[in-house]
Each structure stands twice: as C-alpha cells, then as structure tokens.
Amino acid sequence: QVQLVESGGGLVQAGGSLRLSCAASGSIFSINAMGWYRQAPGNQRELVAGITRAGATNYADSVKGRFTISRENAKNTLYLQMNSLKPEDTGVYYCNLWLPGRNPYWGQGTQVTVSS
C-alpha cells in the first residue's frame, strides 16, 4: 500500500512563489520516477515536471526557468519550487509516483490559484 500526501498549495498573487511537497509512504522499495502534474478546469492533466531514479529532470516548456523539481530520497519526499507564478499556472497539482512493475500512484491533488 502506498500513500502520497501533498501540501503547500494555496492562493498567491502573480509573481509570487509556492513550494509543493509530496511525502510518499508505504511499501516503497524502489522508485522509477516521480513527478508533478497539473489539471486546469476543462483541461487534461499535463506533466509539469518529472525526475527519474537517476536524477534526470524534465519540465514542461511553460515552466522552464521558473519551476524546480527536487527530491529527498531518505524521506521519499518530492518537492516543486514554483517561482514567478502566472495566472495560467492555476490548477490542481498532483504528485505522481511510478514504481517498478506497478501502475502509477497519484496523490489527491492540491489546489494552486494564482491571481492577477
């Protein structure tokens, strides 16, 4: 059993910053990759940033230079530092965990709202 607990979402003005956290717990022996996705109302869920077991990172073009994904392996915790936030960053952000031989796990999502 795996559980993902997210925190750090909220309301922020354009240009501000937020830091999202995702703590994974349960039967986790090896992680293939972790990532952050977001979904705006009426839109499909999209990848924001991901990080592989080897540490390779990938960012959506819209957030490059503004967002940074990182992890604390000892605590199985994932972070997303979001700077220079824009209204189009608004959405529900989901933590994603990919374990070997299993379907991906998802957090419940945390709301990020960026006002103009």
C-alpha positions as a printed NumPy array, in Angstrom:
array([[  0.   ,   0.   ,   0.   ],
       [  1.282,   3.407,  -0.982],
       [  0.035,   6.789,   0.097],
       [  1.   ,  10.194,  -1.27 ],
       [  0.375,  13.219,   0.924],
       [  0.67 ,  16.628,  -0.685],
       [  0.966,  20.042,   0.885],
       [  1.928,  23.599,   0.047],
       [ -0.84 ,  24.675,  -2.288],
       [ -2.772,  27.86 ,  -1.83 ],
       [ -3.608,  31.269,  -3.189],
       [ -0.839,  33.548,  -4.375],
       [ -0.571,  36.699,  -6.453],
       [  1.124,  36.706,  -9.832],
       [  4.871,  36.874,  -9.431],
       [  4.796,  35.084,  -6.112],
       [  6.167,  31.718,  -5.104],
       [  4.934,  28.458,  -3.662],
       [  6.644,  25.248,  -2.683],
       [  4.735,  22.   ,  -3.007],
       [  5.67 ,  18.878,  -1.084],
       [  4.677,  15.261,  -1.591],
       [  5.5  ,  12.669,   1.039],
       [  5.259,   9.054,  -0.088],
       [  4.81 ,   6.244,   2.393],
       [  4.087,   2.529,   2.335],
       [  5.642,  -0.413,   0.53 ],
       [  8.222,   1.509,  -1.449],
       [ 11.425,  -0.35 ,  -2.216],
       [ 12.487,   1.237,  -5.452],
       [ 11.233,   4.24 ,  -7.393],
       [ 11.415,   4.534, -11.149],
       [ 10.298,   8.146, -11.287],
       [  8.283,  10.832,  -9.562],
       [  6.634,  13.883, -10.958],
       [  4.174,  16.699, -10.689],
       [  1.155,  17.046, -12.931],
       [ -1.495,  19.711, -13.032],
       [ -5.005,  19.984, -14.348],
       [ -6.852,  23.205, -15.021],
       [-10.658,  23.223, -15.238],
       [-11.764,  21.741, -18.544],
       [ -8.245,  20.665, -19.472],
       [ -6.415,  17.361, -19.462],
       [ -3.865,  16.556, -16.835],
       [ -0.416,  17.583, -18.024],
       [  3.11 ,  16.914, -16.889],
       [  4.703,  19.865, -15.134],
       [  7.984,  18.332, -14.02 ],
       [  9.427,  14.881, -13.544],
       [ 12.524,  13.288, -12.102],
       [ 13.817,   9.775, -12.742],
       [ 15.604,   7.378, -10.441],
       [ 18.88 ,   8.511, -11.984],
       [ 18.071,  12.143, -11.278],
       [ 17.248,  13.264, -14.795],
       [ 14.649,  16.018, -14.834],
       [ 12.085,  17.101, -17.363],
       [  9.968,  20.243, -17.407],
       [  7.056,  21.482, -19.408],
       [  8.133,  24.315, -21.682],
       [  5.754,  26.672, -19.928],
       [  7.517,  26.311, -16.569],
       [ 11.164,  26.029, -17.564],
       [ 13.277,  28.542, -15.715],
       [ 10.571,  29.147, -13.12 ],
       [  9.918,  25.757, -11.505],
       [ 12.381,  23.344,  -9.943],
       [ 11.681,  19.732,  -9.041],
       [ 13.739,  18.015,  -6.369],
       [ 13.566,  15.062,  -4.027],
       [ 14.704,  13.954,  -0.613],
       [ 15.306,  10.255,  -1.104],
       [ 15.675,   9.311,   2.557],
       [ 12.138,  10.507,   3.227],
       [ 10.653,   9.635,  -0.169],
       [  9.596,  13.234,  -0.475],
       [  9.167,  15.201,  -3.668],
       [  9.21 ,  18.982,  -3.952],
       [  8.235,  21.529,  -6.529],
       [  9.543,  25.05 ,  -6.078],
       [  7.407,  27.41 ,  -8.119],
       [  8.649,  30.943,  -8.7  ],
       [  7.354,  33.83 , -10.792],
       [  3.91 ,  32.303, -10.795],
       [  1.46 ,  33.256, -13.5  ],
       [ -2.338,  33.026, -13.605],
       [ -2.047,  30.243, -16.185],
       [ -0.281,  28.146, -13.554],
       [ -3.588,  27.851, -11.74 ],
       [ -4.847,  24.312, -11.36 ],
       [ -4.886,  21.215,  -9.24 ],
       [ -1.396,  19.815,  -8.835],
       [ -0.956,  16.08 ,  -8.444],
       [  2.006,  14.125,  -7.181],
       [  2.816,  11.039,  -9.233],
       [  4.866,   8.01 ,  -8.246],
       [  5.96 ,   5.255, -10.611],
       [  7.13 ,   2.012,  -9.005],
       [  8.641,  -0.951, -10.875],
       [  6.008,  -3.383, -12.09 ],
       [  3.069,  -1.29 , -10.873],
       [  0.665,   1.231, -12.256],
       [  1.446,   4.803, -11.224],
       [  0.211,   6.122,  -7.904],
       [ -1.397,   9.522,  -7.56 ],
       [ -1.93 ,  11.941,  -4.737],
       [ -5.295,  13.535,  -4.108],
       [ -4.178,  16.846,  -5.563],
       [ -3.61 ,  20.269,  -4.088],
       [ -5.107,  23.473,  -5.413],
       [ -2.848,  26.245,  -6.648],
       [ -4.527,  29.517,  -7.524],
       [ -2.59 ,  32.441,  -8.957],
       [ -4.451,  35.73 ,  -9.082],
       [ -3.792,  38.65 , -11.403]])
